[in-house]
Structure formats: structure tokens, C-alpha cells
């Protein structure tokens, strides 16, 4: 299994726009608090990726040279050296194959080595048991557990 993270700014605009359809698909949106991303919201997000010191950084996940999902950092705070992280794989048949673990491991390394971050946050719906198990396996610690979500953080190399 060959997993590659391709920077969003390096992929064709058509694929950048197609990822909105993936994110809004029934199989993906059930894992998010915001269930529908409008075209306007998506275009604004795409523009934010082009900023100097962007608060949003995104990658298309390629498996064997085929785009299968998106991973991203958001709310990047360079002075506090922290960010939030997220992922989605749009094809349900590809979930549970270890792709998320490979991607998250690469993202933790990217956060430390490239972004110089010392803390990552993420939140997950309590119903997403597979993701919770992965986050705990990779060393994330629960910092909030309320309502329908759990918030985790990771201090790399802790």
C-alpha cells in the first residue's frame, strides 16, 4: 500500500472542487459537526490555503496514485505552535485498512518537522469508535468528553 499526501495547492482545481462532494457525501458528513459545505464556503477555504503562514493546510490522500480522501490542519497558530487536525476517506470500502494510521503518522511528523508545532488537537464524534481507538493508539490524550464529541490532544514525542 503506497500512501502519499499531495498538497492541495499542487492538485488541479477540478479535484480541489471535487473534494467538496466527497466531504458532503452521506458516508463522510455523518462524522462532522458541520454536515454541508456550500460552494462559497469551500472556495473561501481553498483561498485560505494560499495565504502566507496559512491557518489551513490541506493534502489530498492518494492510495496507489488514486485520490481517496483529504487530511488537513486548521486553526494553525504559529506563535503558540499548535493546530487542529482532521481527515476523511470518502470511500467506505477503504476504511479500516490502516490508511488513517499511516496518514496521521505522516501528519504528526509534518507538524513537528515542517510546521514546528508542539501540540495537535482533534475532536471526534463519540460514535466514531474506530477513530477513537486509532487516536489513543498513537498517543493522543482525551482532554474533553462531553455532548457527542471527545477532544484529544497530542504533544509529539511525549
Tab-separated table of C-alpha atoms in Angstrom, residues 26-153:
chain	number	residue	atom	x	y	z
A	26	UNK	CA	-23.582	10.748	3.190
A	27	UNK	CA	-20.714	8.404	4.105
A	28	UNK	CA	-18.457	11.293	5.235
A	29	UNK	CA	-20.645	14.090	6.567
A	30	UNK	CA	-22.067	11.870	9.311
A	31	UNK	CA	-18.685	12.191	11.052
A	32	UNK	CA	-18.698	16.010	11.106
A	33	UNK	CA	-20.488	18.666	13.153
A	34	UNK	CA	-20.991	20.771	10.002
A	35	UNK	CA	-22.883	18.462	7.689
A	36	UNK	CA	-22.944	20.533	4.494
A	37	UNK	CA	-20.184	22.618	2.933
A	38	UNK	CA	-21.515	25.141	0.408
A	39	UNK	CA	-19.621	26.065	-2.760
A	40	UNK	CA	-18.947	29.503	-1.268
A	41	UNK	CA	-17.575	28.013	1.974
A	42	UNK	CA	-15.354	25.642	0.011
A	43	UNK	CA	-13.984	28.379	-2.271
A	44	UNK	CA	-13.219	30.570	0.748
A	45	UNK	CA	-11.397	27.630	2.385
A	46	UNK	CA	-9.425	26.979	-0.838
A	47	UNK	CA	-8.334	30.634	-0.903
A	48	UNK	CA	-7.195	30.390	2.728
A	49	UNK	CA	-4.763	27.631	1.742
A	50	UNK	CA	-2.841	30.134	-0.407
A	51	UNK	CA	-2.127	32.639	2.379
A	52	UNK	CA	1.328	33.305	3.775
A	53	UNK	CA	1.527	31.367	7.043
A	54	UNK	CA	-1.890	29.838	6.360
A	55	UNK	CA	-4.240	28.902	9.169
A	56	UNK	CA	-5.413	25.998	6.991
A	57	UNK	CA	-3.110	23.466	5.318
A	58	UNK	CA	-4.541	20.543	3.381
A	59	UNK	CA	-3.450	17.455	1.480
A	60	UNK	CA	-5.215	15.022	-0.798
A	61	UNK	CA	-4.592	11.453	0.299
A	62	UNK	CA	-3.510	9.243	-2.586
A	63	UNK	CA	-3.512	5.466	-2.293
A	64	UNK	CA	-1.581	3.828	-5.118
A	65	UNK	CA	-1.741	7.134	-7.060
A	66	UNK	CA	-5.525	7.411	-6.700
A	67	UNK	CA	-7.132	10.235	-4.649
A	68	UNK	CA	-9.179	8.748	-1.811
A	69	UNK	CA	-9.579	11.478	0.815
A	70	UNK	CA	-8.342	14.617	2.499
A	71	UNK	CA	-6.301	15.392	5.588
A	72	UNK	CA	-5.775	18.866	6.930
A	73	UNK	CA	-4.542	21.133	9.669
A	74	UNK	CA	-6.805	24.018	10.648
A	75	UNK	CA	-6.650	26.817	13.192
A	76	UNK	CA	-2.869	26.719	12.834
A	77	UNK	CA	-1.369	29.038	15.425
A	78	UNK	CA	2.328	29.538	14.694
A	79	UNK	CA	3.081	31.591	17.803
A	80	UNK	CA	1.504	29.034	20.147
A	81	UNK	CA	2.884	26.196	17.996
A	82	UNK	CA	-0.396	24.312	17.797
A	83	UNK	CA	-3.125	23.318	15.346
A	84	UNK	CA	-6.211	21.185	14.949
A	85	UNK	CA	-6.123	18.182	12.619
A	86	UNK	CA	-8.685	16.256	10.621
A	87	UNK	CA	-9.130	13.556	7.988
A	88	UNK	CA	-11.727	11.881	5.834
A	89	UNK	CA	-11.614	8.968	3.434
A	90	UNK	CA	-14.628	9.209	1.189
A	91	UNK	CA	-14.910	5.557	0.131
A	92	UNK	CA	-16.210	3.427	2.997
A	93	UNK	CA	-14.635	0.318	1.471
A	94	UNK	CA	-11.179	1.815	2.035
A	95	UNK	CA	-11.703	2.410	5.743
A	96	UNK	CA	-10.288	0.002	8.286
A	97	UNK	CA	-7.209	-0.808	6.174
A	98	UNK	CA	-4.694	1.196	8.211
A	99	UNK	CA	-4.714	4.186	5.868
A	100	UNK	CA	-5.737	6.583	8.655
A	101	UNK	CA	-2.844	5.433	10.819
A	102	UNK	CA	-0.332	5.943	8.002
A	103	UNK	CA	-1.762	9.387	7.229
A	104	UNK	CA	-1.883	10.516	10.855
A	105	UNK	CA	1.686	9.323	11.445
A	106	UNK	CA	2.847	11.335	8.410
A	107	UNK	CA	0.884	14.368	9.626
A	108	UNK	CA	2.391	14.202	13.112
A	109	UNK	CA	5.847	14.169	11.524
A	110	UNK	CA	4.888	17.081	9.234
A	111	UNK	CA	3.555	19.056	12.215
A	112	UNK	CA	6.822	18.594	14.114
A	113	UNK	CA	9.375	18.841	11.314
A	114	UNK	CA	7.827	21.315	8.861
A	115	UNK	CA	5.349	23.394	10.861
A	116	UNK	CA	7.388	23.270	14.083
A	117	UNK	CA	4.270	22.582	16.148
A	118	UNK	CA	4.401	21.094	19.611
A	119	UNK	CA	0.704	20.347	20.100
A	120	UNK	CA	-2.058	18.878	17.913
A	121	UNK	CA	-5.748	18.882	18.756
A	122	UNK	CA	-8.610	16.971	17.216
A	123	UNK	CA	-12.184	16.281	18.052
A	124	UNK	CA	-14.193	13.239	17.131
A	125	UNK	CA	-17.785	12.155	17.454
A	126	UNK	CA	-18.247	9.611	20.218
A	127	UNK	CA	-19.857	7.278	17.686
A	128	UNK	CA	-16.619	7.066	15.646
A	129	UNK	CA	-15.115	4.198	17.665
A	130	UNK	CA	-12.536	3.233	15.031
A	131	UNK	CA	-11.062	6.745	15.008
A	132	UNK	CA	-11.028	6.967	18.815
A	133	UNK	CA	-9.110	3.698	19.010
A	134	UNK	CA	-6.553	4.993	16.479
A	135	UNK	CA	-6.038	8.308	18.291
A	136	UNK	CA	-5.470	6.568	21.595
A	137	UNK	CA	-3.091	4.065	19.945
A	138	UNK	CA	-0.979	6.934	18.580
A	139	UNK	CA	-0.719	8.658	21.954
A	140	UNK	CA	-3.482	11.254	21.873
A	141	UNK	CA	-4.927	12.108	25.303
A	142	UNK	CA	-8.565	12.930	25.999
A	143	UNK	CA	-8.943	16.483	27.244
A	144	UNK	CA	-12.705	16.900	26.926
A	145	UNK	CA	-15.525	14.406	26.807
A	146	UNK	CA	-18.943	15.985	26.596
A	147	UNK	CA	-22.036	16.094	24.482
A	148	UNK	CA	-21.492	13.978	21.416
A	149	UNK	CA	-17.791	14.692	20.982
A	150	UNK	CA	-14.440	13.918	22.512
A	151	UNK	CA	-11.495	16.305	22.178
A	152	UNK	CA	-7.964	14.914	22.133
A	153	UNK	CA	-4.527	16.471	22.098
